[in-house]
Coordinates of C-alpha atoms and ligand atoms in Angstrom, one line a residue:
M704 CA 12.6 15.3 -17.1
Y705 CA 13.9 15.2 -13.4
C706 CA 16.5 17.6 -13.8
S707 CA 14.6 20.5 -15.7
V708 CA 12.4 20.6 -12.7
H709 CA 14.5 20.4 -9.8
N710 CA 18.1 20.7 -10.7
N711 CA 19.0 23.9 -8.7
F712 CA 17.3 22.8 -5.6
S713 CA 18.5 19.3 -5.5
Q714 CA 21.9 20.6 -6.5
N715 CA 21.6 23.0 -3.4
L716 CA 20.8 20.0 -1.2
F717 CA 23.2 17.6 -2.6
S718 CA 26.0 20.4 -1.7
Q719 CA 24.7 21.1 1.6
Q720 CA 24.9 17.5 2.6
R721 CA 28.1 16.6 1.1
L722 CA 29.9 15.9 3.9
I723 CA 27.6 13.7 5.7
S724 CA 28.2 10.2 4.5
Y725 CA 25.3 8.1 2.9
F726 CA 21.8 6.0 2.3
I727 CA 17.8 4.2 2.4
I728 CA 14.6 6.5 2.5
F729 CA 13.9 8.5 5.1
I730 CA 10.5 10.5 4.7
C731 CA 10.7 14.2 5.8
S732 CA 7.2 16.1 5.8
L733 CA 8.8 19.5 6.0
F734 CA 7.1 22.6 4.7
A735 CA 3.6 21.7 4.4
P736 CA 1.3 24.6 4.9
A737 CA 0.0 24.6 8.6
N738 CA -3.4 25.0 7.6
S739 CA -3.6 22.1 5.3
H740 CA -2.7 19.6 8.0
A741 CA -6.2 18.4 9.0
E742 CA -6.6 17.4 5.1
W743 CA -3.6 14.9 5.8
Q744 CA -3.9 11.5 6.8
T745 CA -1.1 8.9 7.4
E746 CA -1.1 5.2 8.2
D747 CA 1.9 2.4 8.7
A748 CA 1.5 -1.3 8.2
A749 CA 3.6 -4.1 8.0
I750 CA 3.0 -6.0 4.8
M751 CA 5.2 -7.7 2.7
G752 CA 8.1 -8.1 5.1
T753 CA 8.5 -4.4 5.2
T754 CA 6.9 -1.1 6.5
I755 CA 4.2 0.6 4.3
H756 CA 3.7 4.0 4.8
V757 CA 0.9 6.0 3.3
E758 CA 0.1 9.8 3.4
V759 CA -2.9 11.2 1.3
W760 CA -4.2 14.5 1.3
H761 CA -8.0 15.4 0.6
M762 CA -10.7 17.6 1.6
D763 CA -13.0 14.5 2.2
A764 CA -12.3 12.3 5.2
D765 CA -13.9 9.3 3.4
I766 CA -12.2 9.5 0.5
R767 CA -8.9 9.9 2.6
Q768 CA -10.0 6.5 4.2
Q769 CA -11.1 4.9 1.0
G770 CA -7.6 5.7 -0.3
I771 CA -5.5 4.3 2.6
D772 CA -8.0 1.3 2.5
A773 CA -7.2 0.6 -1.3
V774 CA -3.5 0.9 -0.6
L775 CA -3.3 -1.4 2.0
Q776 CA -5.6 -3.9 0.5
E777 CA -3.4 -3.8 -2.8
M778 CA -0.4 -4.4 -0.7
E779 CA -1.7 -7.6 0.8
R780 CA -2.9 -8.8 -2.3
V781 CA 0.5 -8.4 -4.2
N782 CA 1.5 -10.3 -1.2
R783 CA -0.6 -13.2 -1.4
L784 CA 0.1 -13.4 -5.2
M785 CA 4.0 -13.0 -5.1
S786 CA 5.3 -14.0 -1.8
P787 CA 7.6 -16.6 -2.1
Y788 CA 7.2 -17.3 2.0
I789 CA 3.2 -17.9 1.5
E790 CA 3.0 -21.6 0.1
N791 CA -0.1 -21.3 -1.7
S792 CA 1.0 -18.1 -3.8
Q793 CA 1.2 -18.2 -7.3
L794 CA 4.8 -17.5 -7.0
S795 CA 5.4 -20.5 -5.0
K796 CA 3.2 -22.8 -7.5
I797 CA 5.5 -21.6 -10.0
N798 CA 8.7 -22.5 -8.2
Q799 CA 6.7 -26.0 -7.3
F800 CA 5.3 -26.9 -10.4
A801 CA 7.0 -25.0 -13.5
H802 CA 9.6 -27.5 -14.2
E803 CA 6.7 -29.8 -14.9
G804 CA 4.9 -27.6 -17.3
P805 CA 3.3 -24.4 -17.9
V806 CA 1.5 -22.9 -14.7
E807 CA -1.0 -20.5 -15.3
V808 CA -1.0 -17.3 -13.3
D809 CA -2.8 -14.0 -13.0
K810 CA -2.2 -11.4 -15.6
D811 CA -0.5 -9.1 -13.2
L812 CA 2.3 -11.6 -12.0
F813 CA 2.5 -12.6 -15.7
N814 CA 3.2 -8.9 -16.8
L815 CA 5.5 -8.6 -13.9
L816 CA 7.6 -11.6 -15.0
E817 CA 7.5 -10.3 -18.4
K818 CA 9.0 -6.9 -17.5
S819 CA 11.5 -8.6 -15.1
I820 CA 12.7 -10.4 -18.3
Q821 CA 12.8 -7.3 -20.3
V822 CA 14.9 -5.7 -17.4
S823 CA 17.4 -8.7 -17.5
E824 CA 18.0 -8.1 -21.5
L825 CA 18.4 -4.5 -20.7
T826 CA 20.9 -4.9 -17.8
N827 CA 22.9 -7.8 -19.5
G828 CA 21.4 -10.2 -17.1
A829 CA 22.4 -8.0 -13.8
F830 CA 18.6 -8.2 -13.0
D831 CA 17.7 -11.9 -12.8
I832 CA 14.9 -13.2 -11.0
T833 CA 16.6 -17.0 -11.1
Y834 CA 18.8 -15.5 -8.8
A835 CA 16.7 -17.0 -6.2
S836 CA 18.1 -20.4 -7.3
V837 CA 20.6 -19.7 -5.0
G838 CA 19.2 -16.8 -3.0
S839 CA 16.6 -19.0 -1.4
L840 CA 19.4 -20.9 0.3
Y841 CA 20.0 -18.1 2.3
N842 CA 18.5 -17.0 5.7
Y843 CA 20.1 -13.7 6.6
R844 CA 18.0 -13.5 9.7
K845 CA 19.6 -17.0 11.1
K846 CA 22.5 -16.3 9.6
L847 CA 22.2 -19.3 7.5
K848 CA 24.1 -20.1 4.2
P849 CA 24.3 -23.0 1.8
T850 CA 27.1 -25.4 1.9
E851 CA 29.6 -24.9 -1.3
Q852 CA 28.6 -28.0 -2.6
D853 CA 24.6 -26.9 -2.6
F854 CA 25.9 -23.4 -3.7
S855 CA 27.6 -24.7 -6.9
T856 CA 24.6 -27.1 -7.8
A857 CA 22.0 -24.0 -7.4
K858 CA 24.4 -21.8 -9.3
E859 CA 23.8 -23.3 -12.4
F860 CA 19.9 -22.7 -12.3
I861 CA 20.7 -18.7 -12.4
D862 CA 19.6 -17.7 -15.8
Y863 CA 16.5 -15.5 -16.8
K864 CA 16.5 -17.6 -20.1
N865 CA 15.1 -20.7 -18.0
V866 CA 11.9 -18.8 -17.5
L867 CA 9.5 -19.7 -20.1
L868 CA 6.5 -17.3 -20.8
D869 CA 3.4 -18.1 -22.9
K870 CA 1.5 -15.0 -23.5
D871 CA -1.4 -16.6 -25.0
Q872 CA -1.9 -18.8 -21.9
F873 CA -0.5 -16.4 -19.2
S874 CA 1.5 -19.3 -18.2
V875 CA 5.4 -19.9 -16.8
S876 CA 7.3 -22.8 -17.3
Y877 CA 11.0 -23.6 -16.5
A878 CA 13.3 -25.0 -18.8
K879 CA 14.8 -27.4 -16.2
Q880 CA 14.3 -28.7 -12.5
G881 CA 16.3 -26.8 -10.0
V882 CA 15.4 -23.2 -11.2
K883 CA 13.7 -20.9 -8.7
I884 CA 12.5 -17.3 -9.1
D885 CA 11.8 -14.4 -6.6
L886 CA 10.3 -11.0 -7.4
G887 CA 12.2 -9.3 -4.3
G888 CA 13.7 -6.8 -6.6
I889 CA 10.8 -5.7 -8.4
A890 CA 7.3 -6.7 -6.4
K891 CA 7.4 -3.5 -3.9
G892 CA 8.1 -1.2 -6.6
F893 CA 5.1 -3.0 -8.4
A894 CA 2.7 -2.7 -5.3
V895 CA 3.6 1.0 -4.8
D896 CA 2.4 1.7 -8.6
Q897 CA -0.8 -0.2 -8.2
S898 CA -1.6 1.7 -4.9
I899 CA -0.8 5.1 -6.8
M900 CA -3.5 4.1 -9.3
H901 CA -5.9 3.2 -6.8
L902 CA -5.1 6.6 -5.3
E903 CA -5.5 8.4 -8.6
K904 CA -9.0 6.6 -9.3
L905 CA -10.1 8.4 -6.2
D906 CA -8.9 11.7 -7.7
I907 CA -6.6 12.0 -4.9
K908 CA -3.8 14.7 -6.1
H909 CA -1.4 14.9 -3.2
A910 CA -0.2 11.4 -1.7
L911 CA 3.0 9.6 -0.9
V912 CA 3.2 5.8 -0.6
S913 CA 6.2 4.1 0.7
A914 CA 7.1 0.2 0.6
G915 CA 10.3 -0.2 2.3
G916 CA 12.8 1.5 -0.1
D917 CA 10.2 1.9 -2.7
T918 CA 8.5 5.2 -2.7
R919 CA 6.3 7.0 -5.2
I920 CA 4.6 10.5 -4.9
I921 CA 1.4 11.9 -6.5
G922 CA 1.8 15.7 -7.1
D923 CA 3.5 18.0 -4.3
R924 CA 3.1 18.6 -0.7
L925 CA 0.8 21.5 -1.5
G926 CA 3.2 23.9 -3.1
R927 CA 6.5 22.5 -2.1
P928 CA 8.0 19.3 -3.2
W929 CA 8.5 16.2 -1.0
L930 CA 11.8 16.1 0.5
V931 CA 12.8 12.3 0.6
G932 CA 16.1 11.7 2.2
I933 CA 19.0 8.9 1.2
R934 CA 20.7 7.3 4.1
D935 CA 24.3 6.8 4.6
P936 CA 25.1 3.1 4.0
Q937 CA 28.1 3.3 6.6
N938 CA 25.7 4.8 9.3
I939 CA 22.0 4.7 8.2
K940 CA 20.9 6.8 10.9
E941 CA 22.6 9.8 8.7
V942 CA 21.0 11.4 5.7
I943 CA 23.5 12.0 3.2
A944 CA 21.3 13.8 0.5
M945 CA 18.0 15.1 0.2
L946 CA 16.1 14.7 -3.1
P947 CA 12.9 17.2 -4.0
L948 CA 10.5 15.1 -5.6
Q949 CA 7.2 15.5 -7.1
N950 CA 5.2 13.0 -9.4
E951 CA 8.0 10.7 -9.2
A952 CA 9.1 7.3 -7.8
L953 CA 12.6 6.6 -5.7
S954 CA 13.8 3.4 -4.9
T955 CA 16.9 2.5 -2.9
S956 CA 18.9 -0.8 -2.5
G957 CA 21.5 -1.0 0.0
D958 CA 23.8 -3.6 1.3
Y959 CA 22.8 -2.7 4.8
E960 CA 19.2 -4.1 4.2
R961 CA 19.5 -7.7 5.1
F962 CA 22.8 -9.4 5.9
F963 CA 25.0 -11.4 8.1
V964 CA 28.5 -11.3 8.5
E965 CA 30.8 -14.3 9.0
G966 CA 34.6 -13.7 9.2
D967 CA 35.5 -11.2 6.8
V968 CA 32.6 -11.9 4.5
K969 CA 29.3 -9.9 4.4
Y970 CA 26.7 -12.0 3.0
H971 CA 23.9 -9.7 1.8
H972 CA 20.8 -10.2 -0.4
I973 CA 21.6 -8.7 -3.6
I974 CA 23.2 -11.5 -5.8
H975 CA 25.6 -11.0 -8.6
P976 CA 23.7 -13.6 -11.1
S977 CA 27.1 -14.5 -13.0
T978 CA 29.1 -15.5 -9.6
G979 CA 26.1 -16.2 -7.2
R980 CA 27.6 -14.3 -4.6
S981 CA 26.3 -10.9 -2.9
A982 CA 27.5 -8.4 -5.3
K983 CA 30.5 -6.3 -3.9
E984 CA 31.3 -3.2 -6.0
V985 CA 28.9 -0.8 -4.5
R986 CA 27.0 0.0 -1.2
S987 CA 24.0 1.7 -2.3
V988 CA 22.1 3.0 -5.3
S989 CA 19.1 5.4 -5.6
I990 CA 16.9 5.6 -8.6
V991 CA 14.7 8.4 -9.5
T992 CA 12.2 7.8 -12.4
S993 CA 8.2 8.2 -13.1
D994 CA 7.2 4.6 -11.8
S995 CA 8.2 2.6 -8.8
T996 CA 8.3 -0.7 -10.7
T997 CA 11.2 0.7 -13.0
A998 CA 12.6 2.3 -10.0
D999 CA 12.9 -0.8 -8.4
A1000 CA 14.3 -3.2 -10.6
L1001 CA 16.8 -0.5 -11.6
S1002 CA 18.1 0.0 -8.2
T1003 CA 18.6 -3.7 -7.9
S1004 CA 20.2 -3.7 -11.4
V1005 CA 22.6 -0.8 -11.0
F1006 CA 23.7 -2.4 -7.5
V1007 CA 24.9 -5.4 -9.3
L1008 CA 26.6 -3.4 -12.5
G1009 CA 28.5 -1.4 -10.1
A1010 CA 29.3 2.2 -10.6
K1011 CA 30.8 2.4 -13.9
K1012 CA 28.6 0.3 -15.9
G1013 CA 25.7 1.3 -13.8
L1014 CA 26.3 5.1 -14.5
A1015 CA 26.6 4.1 -18.3
L1016 CA 23.3 2.4 -18.1
L1017 CA 21.5 5.3 -16.2
N1018 CA 23.1 7.9 -18.5
S1019 CA 21.7 6.1 -21.6
L1020 CA 18.0 6.0 -20.2
D1021 CA 15.6 8.8 -20.8
G1022 CA 14.0 10.1 -17.5
V1023 CA 16.0 8.0 -15.0
E1024 CA 18.4 9.5 -12.8
G1025 CA 20.4 7.8 -10.2
V1026 CA 22.9 8.0 -7.2
I1027 CA 25.6 5.6 -6.5
V1028 CA 27.7 5.1 -3.2
D1029 CA 30.6 2.9 -3.7
Q1030 CA 32.5 0.8 -1.2
A1031 CA 35.0 3.5 -0.6
G1032 CA 32.1 5.9 -0.2
N1033 CA 32.5 7.7 -3.3
L1034 CA 29.4 9.4 -4.5
F1035 CA 28.3 8.9 -8.2
Y1036 CA 25.5 11.0 -10.1
S1037 CA 23.9 10.2 -13.1
T1038 CA 24.3 13.4 -15.7
G1039 CA 20.8 15.0 -14.6
L1040 CA 21.8 14.8 -10.9
E1041 CA 25.4 16.0 -11.2
Q1042 CA 26.8 18.0 -8.1
P1043 CA 27.8 21.6 -8.8
N1044 CA 31.5 22.5 -8.4
N1045 CA 32.0 23.2 -4.7
N1046 CA 34.1 26.4 -5.2
Ligands
AMP378 P1 16.1 -4.4 -3.6 O1 15.4 -4.4 -2.2 O2 15.1 -3.6 -4.5 O3 17.2 -3.7 -3.6 O4 16.2 -5.7 -4.1 C1 16.6 -6.7 -3.6 C2 15.9 -7.9 -3.4 O5 15.9 -8.2 -5.0 C3 16.5 -9.1 -2.9 O6 16.2 -9.3 -1.5 C4 16.2 -10.3 -3.5 O7 14.9 -10.7 -3.4 C5 16.2 -9.5 -4.9 N1 17.7 -9.9 -5.8 C6 18.6 -10.1 -5.2 N2 19.6 -10.0 -6.1 C7 18.7 -9.9 -7.5 C8 19.2 -9.8 -8.8 N3 20.5 -10.0 -9.2 N4 18.1 -9.6 -9.8 C9 17.0 -9.5 -9.4 N5 16.5 -9.4 -8.3 C10 17.2 -10.0 -7.0
MG379 MG1 15.1 -3.1 -6.1

């Protein structure tokens, strides 16, 4: 799907950018016809611990404003429901009480938990929301990590099979005390998809919504694709590749997002569920597919899987493409994005 629409254009852009090194998201609003500027409206906000960026095109200023308001309200709603940092969010309630018995939750949260577990199964456990049993013991901003003893105890609780879902009751329980979950690897993508749904209800045909590294686009940028750049993980001020996108979602996961370095160890926010340590093999992963929830979950998953297994997974999935940068700065493309021979 992705390549048949964009392959030539994307290959040219990839090859032009080839010598620049690599990765996250940088929105380029190039190529918009000048006479259409009046109908674009843009807004930025800080929600869900990240920057929300919305661009909406519509002839009617009221509709544009309604669209932007709907997006920001939706982001706030998802944050209130799913933030581990809000004590009375439903996610926090699960972490507090689910070991005692079933905790009933909203349908949206339940469905996202179900989707998370499906992705765990698809990725052979690379994606695992119970990573938080260990992950919640880190504070990257304050450079805090658990003692080895606390780490070893917590690591035993990482296993998505410890999360038990009851679809009849929309309830969640934990198999044991000590399990913790966090939806940081999928919730922003979900919030972006929800936002796009609100914009579509308003009959908005051209828009872009991003939440940190998760972006989704409705339509094109009035006759041209949107150009979304992928940053260089070695130097995040540089863009290594530009992807032309329309009606698609792009998610980037990078080890430069939240981390601290102690000695020669880099502690960052993407945890390998089988070791409990930060995943080491690659530095960034970008996924393009039709929806942000899937793109978000798969960018985190492929980061954990590494280049070889990650590419094998991407190439086995229809309508999903990706670019991976490993520790040595090598680029790996899924088959739909493969680079042309530069000769
Ligand atoms: P992303 O920003 O989409 O790459 O996701 C990174 C976030 O996903 C982290 O900040 C954690 O909240 C969460 N996370 C870390 N490791 C995992 C994992 N193995 N499976 C699922 N979520 C994870
Ligand atoms: Mg993700």
